GROMACS .gro file of C-alpha atoms in nm:
model
  248
    1MET     CA    1   1.510   1.094   1.741
    2ASP     CA    2   1.530   1.401   1.465
    3LYS     CA    3   1.417   1.142   1.161
    4VAL     CA    4   1.269   1.492   0.932
    5VAL     CA    5   1.493   1.431   0.605
    6ALA     CA    6   1.536   1.742   0.387
    7SER     CA    7   1.379   1.619   0.089
    8ALA     CA    8   1.181   1.294  -0.055
    9ALA     CA    9   1.458   1.296  -0.289
   10GLU     CA   10   1.694   1.189   0.002
   11ALA     CA   11   1.423   0.966   0.144
   12VAL     CA   12   1.400   0.741  -0.080
   13ALA     CA   13   1.797   0.729  -0.177
   14ASP     CA   14   1.865   0.441  -0.104
   15ILE     CA   15   1.525   0.190  -0.249
   16PRO     CA   16   1.721  -0.105  -0.463
   17ASP     CA   17   1.546  -0.275  -0.689
   18GLY     CA   18   1.370  -0.548  -0.575
   19VAL     CA   19   1.192  -0.432  -0.292
   20THR     CA   20   0.825  -0.439  -0.172
   21ILE     CA   21   0.701  -0.115  -0.065
   22ALA     CA   22   0.383  -0.085   0.129
   23VAL     CA   23   0.173   0.175   0.003
   24GLY     CA   24  -0.114   0.396   0.153
   25GLY     CA   25  -0.379   0.542  -0.021
   26PHE     CA   26  -0.735   0.435  -0.152
   27GLY     CA   27  -0.825   0.596  -0.515
   28LEU     CA   28  -0.706   0.873  -0.495
   29VAL     CA   29  -0.712   0.974  -0.137
   30GLY     CA   30  -0.411   0.994   0.138
   31ILE     CA   31  -0.175   0.855  -0.136
   32PRO     CA   32   0.197   0.963  -0.069
   33GLU     CA   33   0.226   1.121  -0.443
   34ILE     CA   34   0.557   1.338  -0.316
   35LEU     CA   35   0.728   1.006  -0.252
   36ILE     CA   36   0.596   0.802  -0.490
   37ASN     CA   37   0.745   1.083  -0.781
   38ALA     CA   38   1.048   1.067  -0.562
   39VAL     CA   39   1.073   0.686  -0.632
   40LEU     CA   40   0.975   0.758  -0.960
   41GLU     CA   41   1.334   1.035  -1.045
   42GLN     CA   42   1.526   0.785  -0.809
   43GLY     CA   43   1.490   0.519  -1.047
   44ALA     CA   44   1.412   0.139  -0.826
   45THR     CA   45   1.287  -0.144  -1.068
   46ASP     CA   46   1.143  -0.434  -0.979
   47ILE     CA   47   0.929  -0.342  -0.726
   48GLU     CA   48   0.688  -0.551  -0.578
   49THR     CA   49   0.371  -0.318  -0.463
   50VAL     CA   50   0.118  -0.390  -0.118
   51SER     CA   51  -0.123  -0.132  -0.206
   52ASN     CA   52  -0.535  -0.103  -0.245
   53ASN     CA   53  -0.531  -0.052  -0.557
   54CYS     CA   54  -0.192   0.055  -0.754
   55GLY     CA   55  -0.321   0.427  -0.828
   56THR     CA   56  -0.501   0.525  -1.112
   57ASP     CA   57  -0.370   0.644  -1.528
   58GLY     CA   58  -0.135   0.874  -1.488
   59PHE     CA   59  -0.139   0.928  -1.106
   60GLY     CA   60   0.047   0.809  -0.800
   61LEU     CA   61   0.164   0.382  -0.887
   62GLY     CA   62  -0.016   0.438  -1.243
   63LEU     CA   63   0.363   0.635  -1.282
   64LEU     CA   64   0.535   0.337  -1.171
   65LEU     CA   65   0.309   0.098  -1.311
   66GLU     CA   66   0.335   0.365  -1.684
   67LYS     CA   67   0.740   0.271  -1.648
   68GLY     CA   68   0.738  -0.065  -1.618
   69ARG     CA   69   0.906  -0.055  -1.270
   70ILE     CA   70   0.613  -0.282  -1.068
   71ARG     CA   71   0.678  -0.629  -1.113
   72ARG     CA   72   0.424  -0.727  -0.919
   73THR     CA   73   0.100  -0.627  -0.706
   74ILE     CA   74  -0.090  -0.731  -0.416
   75SER     CA   75  -0.392  -0.541  -0.436
   76SER     CA   76  -0.805  -0.524  -0.368
   77TYR     CA   77  -0.897  -0.270  -0.608
   78VAL     CA   78  -0.771  -0.240  -0.973
   79GLY     CA   79  -1.116  -0.162  -1.168
   80ALA     CA   80  -0.949   0.234  -1.278
   81ASN     CA   81  -0.634   0.180  -1.415
   82LYS     CA   82  -0.626   0.102  -1.782
   83GLU     CA   83  -0.271   0.041  -1.823
   84PHE     CA   84  -0.257  -0.209  -1.528
   85ALA     CA   85  -0.569  -0.429  -1.680
   86ARG     CA   86  -0.301  -0.415  -2.023
   87GLN     CA   87  -0.009  -0.513  -1.838
   88TYR     CA   88  -0.139  -0.787  -1.616
   89LEU     CA   89  -0.401  -0.958  -1.970
   90ALA     CA   90  -0.008  -0.904  -2.159
   91GLY     CA   91   0.146  -1.146  -1.845
   92GLU     CA   92   0.380  -0.829  -1.824
   93LEU     CA   93   0.284  -0.818  -1.442
   94GLU     CA   94   0.222  -1.043  -1.151
   95VAL     CA   95  -0.122  -0.981  -0.979
   96GLU     CA   96  -0.265  -1.137  -0.668
   97LEU     CA   97  -0.584  -0.960  -0.556
   98THR     CA   98  -0.673  -1.022  -0.201
   99PRO     CA   99  -1.008  -0.917   0.001
  100GLN     CA  100  -1.013  -0.536   0.079
  101GLY     CA  101  -1.022  -0.606   0.454
  102THR     CA  102  -0.776  -0.932   0.449
  103LEU     CA  103  -0.519  -0.721   0.296
  104ALA     CA  104  -0.598  -0.453   0.504
  105GLU     CA  105  -0.582  -0.681   0.828
  106ARG     CA  106  -0.257  -0.854   0.629
  107LEU     CA  107  -0.026  -0.544   0.669
  108ARG     CA  108  -0.179  -0.464   1.009
  109ALA     CA  109  -0.045  -0.800   1.122
  110GLY     CA  110   0.309  -0.845   0.973
  111GLY     CA  111   0.354  -0.464   1.144
  112ALA     CA  112   0.218  -0.649   1.474
  113GLY     CA  113   0.456  -0.918   1.468
  114ILE     CA  114   0.172  -1.171   1.381
  115PRO     CA  115   0.313  -1.431   1.072
  116ALA     CA  116  -0.035  -1.570   0.945
  117PHE     CA  117  -0.429  -1.547   1.129
  118PHE     CA  118  -0.765  -1.706   0.976
  119THR     CA  119  -1.018  -1.455   0.832
  120PRO     CA  120  -1.386  -1.618   0.665
  121ALA     CA  121  -1.326  -1.387   0.407
  122GLY     CA  122  -1.303  -1.607   0.046
  123VAL     CA  123  -1.416  -1.959   0.233
  124GLY     CA  124  -1.554  -2.141  -0.040
  125THR     CA  125  -1.429  -1.931  -0.357
  126ALA     CA  126  -1.128  -1.933  -0.568
  127VAL     CA  127  -0.924  -1.692  -0.289
  128GLU     CA  128  -0.909  -2.110  -0.078
  129GLU     CA  129  -0.908  -2.295  -0.342
  130GLY     CA  130  -0.667  -2.156  -0.596
  131GLY     CA  131  -0.655  -2.124  -0.918
  132LEU     CA  132  -0.665  -1.726  -0.949
  133PRO     CA  133  -0.427  -1.584  -1.267
  134LEU     CA  134  -0.137  -1.462  -1.063
  135ARG     CA  135  -0.026  -1.423  -1.397
  136TYR     CA  136  -0.124  -1.448  -1.793
  137ASP     CA  137   0.094  -1.627  -2.075
  138GLY     CA  138  -0.015  -1.297  -2.339
  139HIS     CA  139  -0.227  -1.504  -2.509
  140GLY     CA  140  -0.553  -1.519  -2.306
  141GLY     CA  141  -0.412  -1.879  -2.114
  142ILE     CA  142  -0.276  -1.869  -1.755
  143LYS     CA  143   0.103  -1.866  -1.687
  144LEU     CA  144   0.079  -1.889  -1.289
  145ALA     CA  145  -0.271  -1.948  -1.079
  146SER     CA  146  -0.225  -1.895  -0.771
  147GLN     CA  147  -0.249  -2.198  -0.483
  148PRO     CA  148  -0.522  -2.325  -0.178
  149LYS     CA  149  -0.464  -2.243   0.039
  150GLU     CA  150  -0.488  -2.416   0.453
  151THR     CA  151  -0.803  -2.392   0.627
  152ARG     CA  152  -0.929  -2.461   0.967
  153GLU     CA  153  -1.234  -2.542   1.123
  154PHE     CA  154  -1.325  -2.319   1.518
  155ASP     CA  155  -1.678  -2.350   1.609
  156GLY     CA  156  -1.817  -2.491   1.301
  157GLU     CA  157  -1.711  -2.242   1.081
  158THR     CA  158  -1.461  -2.225   0.810
  159TYR     CA  159  -1.197  -2.002   0.790
  160VAL     CA  160  -0.890  -1.964   0.569
  161MET     CA  161  -0.516  -1.877   0.615
  162GLU     CA  162  -0.387  -1.542   0.549
  163ARG     CA  163  -0.010  -1.483   0.586
  164GLY     CA  164   0.059  -1.101   0.759
  165ILE     CA  165   0.265  -0.874   0.456
  166VAL     CA  166   0.613  -0.699   0.626
  167ALA     CA  167   0.729  -0.489   0.380
  168ASP     CA  168   1.094  -0.378   0.280
  169TYR     CA  169   0.977  -0.012   0.238
  170ALA     CA  170   0.674   0.167   0.335
  171LEU     CA  171   0.555   0.501   0.230
  172VAL     CA  172   0.234   0.715   0.359
  173HIS     CA  173   0.058   1.021   0.381
  174ALA     CA  174  -0.005   1.195   0.689
  175TRP     CA  175  -0.170   1.546   0.778
  176LYS     CA  176   0.005   1.567   1.058
  177GLY     CA  177   0.336   1.463   1.176
  178ASP     CA  178   0.680   1.580   1.436
  179ARG     CA  179   1.066   1.558   1.476
  180HIS     CA  180   0.926   1.167   1.623
  181GLY     CA  181   0.804   0.991   1.396
  182ASN     CA  182   0.431   1.093   1.538
  183LEU     CA  183   0.148   1.105   1.296
  184VAL     CA  184  -0.188   1.196   1.242
  185TYR     CA  185  -0.393   1.121   0.921
  186ARG     CA  186  -0.750   1.344   0.835
  187ALA     CA  187  -1.086   1.184   0.786
  188SER     CA  188  -1.110   0.944   0.464
  189ALA     CA  189  -0.761   1.011   0.353
  190ARG     CA  190  -0.631   0.745   0.701
  191ASN     CA  191  -0.765   0.413   0.485
  192PHE     CA  192  -0.443   0.236   0.476
  193ASN     CA  193  -0.219   0.392   0.550
  194PRO     CA  194  -0.192   0.271   0.928
  195PRO     CA  195  -0.145  -0.044   0.873
  196ALA     CA  196   0.124  -0.015   0.602
  197ALA     CA  197   0.306   0.238   0.836
  198ALA     CA  198   0.316  -0.068   1.075
  199SER     CA  199   0.428  -0.323   0.784
  200GLY     CA  200   0.738  -0.140   0.616
  201ARG     CA  201   1.026  -0.235   0.797
  202ILE     CA  202   1.166   0.151   0.662
  203THR     CA  203   0.887   0.327   0.692
  204ILE     CA  204   0.865   0.660   0.531
  205ALA     CA  205   0.618   0.898   0.582
  206GLN     CA  206   0.504   1.288   0.416
  207VAL     CA  207   0.362   1.474   0.606
  208GLU     CA  208   0.164   1.886   0.496
  209HIS     CA  209   0.209   1.990   0.833
  210LEU     CA  210   0.517   1.920   1.065
  211VAL     CA  211   0.466   1.985   1.438
  212GLU     CA  212   0.714   2.007   1.683
  213PRO     CA  213   0.727   1.726   1.972
  214GLY     CA  214   0.473   1.738   2.226
  215GLU     CA  215   0.239   1.929   2.001
  216LEU     CA  216   0.053   1.617   1.910
  217ASP     CA  217  -0.240   1.542   2.208
  218PRO     CA  218  -0.113   1.142   2.233
  219ASN     CA  219  -0.496   1.083   2.235
  220ASP     CA  220  -0.520   1.132   1.891
  221ILE     CA  221  -0.170   1.013   1.750
  222HIS     CA  222  -0.302   0.746   1.462
  223THR     CA  223   0.089   0.605   1.387
  224PRO     CA  224   0.334   0.575   1.671
  225GLY     CA  225   0.663   0.750   1.570
  226ILE     CA  226   0.806   0.333   1.657
  227HIS     CA  227   0.719   0.256   1.295
  228VAL     CA  228   0.816   0.547   1.169
  229GLN     CA  229   1.244   0.578   1.021
  230ARG     CA  230   1.155   0.924   0.803
  231VAL     CA  231   0.950   1.159   0.782
  232VAL     CA  232   0.917   1.444   0.510
  233HIS     CA  233   0.751   1.776   0.527
  234VAL     CA  234   0.568   1.871   0.184
  235GLY     CA  235   0.376   2.120   0.273
  236PRO     CA  236  -0.071   2.096   0.185
  237ILE     CA  237  -0.146   1.878  -0.116
  238GLU     CA  238  -0.510   1.906  -0.309
  239VAL     CA  239  -0.684   1.550  -0.331
  240GLY     CA  240  -0.760   1.514  -0.685
  241ILE     CA  241  -1.080   1.400  -0.817
  242GLU     CA  242  -1.080   1.014  -0.933
  243ASN     CA  243  -1.418   0.978  -1.171
  244ARG     CA  244  -1.526   1.413  -1.184
  245THR     CA  245  -1.940   1.348  -1.217
  246VAL     CA  246  -2.122   1.702  -1.297
  247ARG     CA  247  -2.478   1.805  -1.466
  248SER     CA  248  -2.519   2.050  -1.770
   0.00000   0.00000   0.00000
């Protein structure tokens, strides 16, 4: 039951090339930066990431992106990364843009064993009808586009079917965790971490504060240990500022 491993490097050592990794965080808040850096050092490549955004230039998943280690990403917001935009438009990166709430539910559904669900988000748009550019050809044309999705009508309203996501690995950040893998997130750093943690076949959590089993109130636990296979104690993390705005 003791799921604590000695280091981030040990926790990610067996991640092979070509895997799908779900990653928690929103912008720079709640991202598992220590684990991402460990994957960078470990060398895994040809990765598909599932994350709200793909990091920023020089930080988080942006580091893996800069090294050409990400082949494909499923994301909902990608506007804060110039290298992301360059790779996407150059045809070097495949991108599946997904409405934000849909992405959260796809991860949650995958973790709950639900293969698909219906949602109104995206009905009547290219999300439903297809044609979204997944990959460009590097010359302004579309090399690969999304396909139309199944729809059904419920109570007179149209809904589009979305598939649940089950990732090979998940990397998440928690404020507190115990040796059994129970996790507590802090404030807005909770964001995408719970659904990401649930979606991973092997979920690795970096925790700021490691406590003993029984110290966490069961009512405060956000992710139960059944979803977590490895825990790494990383100590307090300073949250970066994505866009600093000051007045003179």
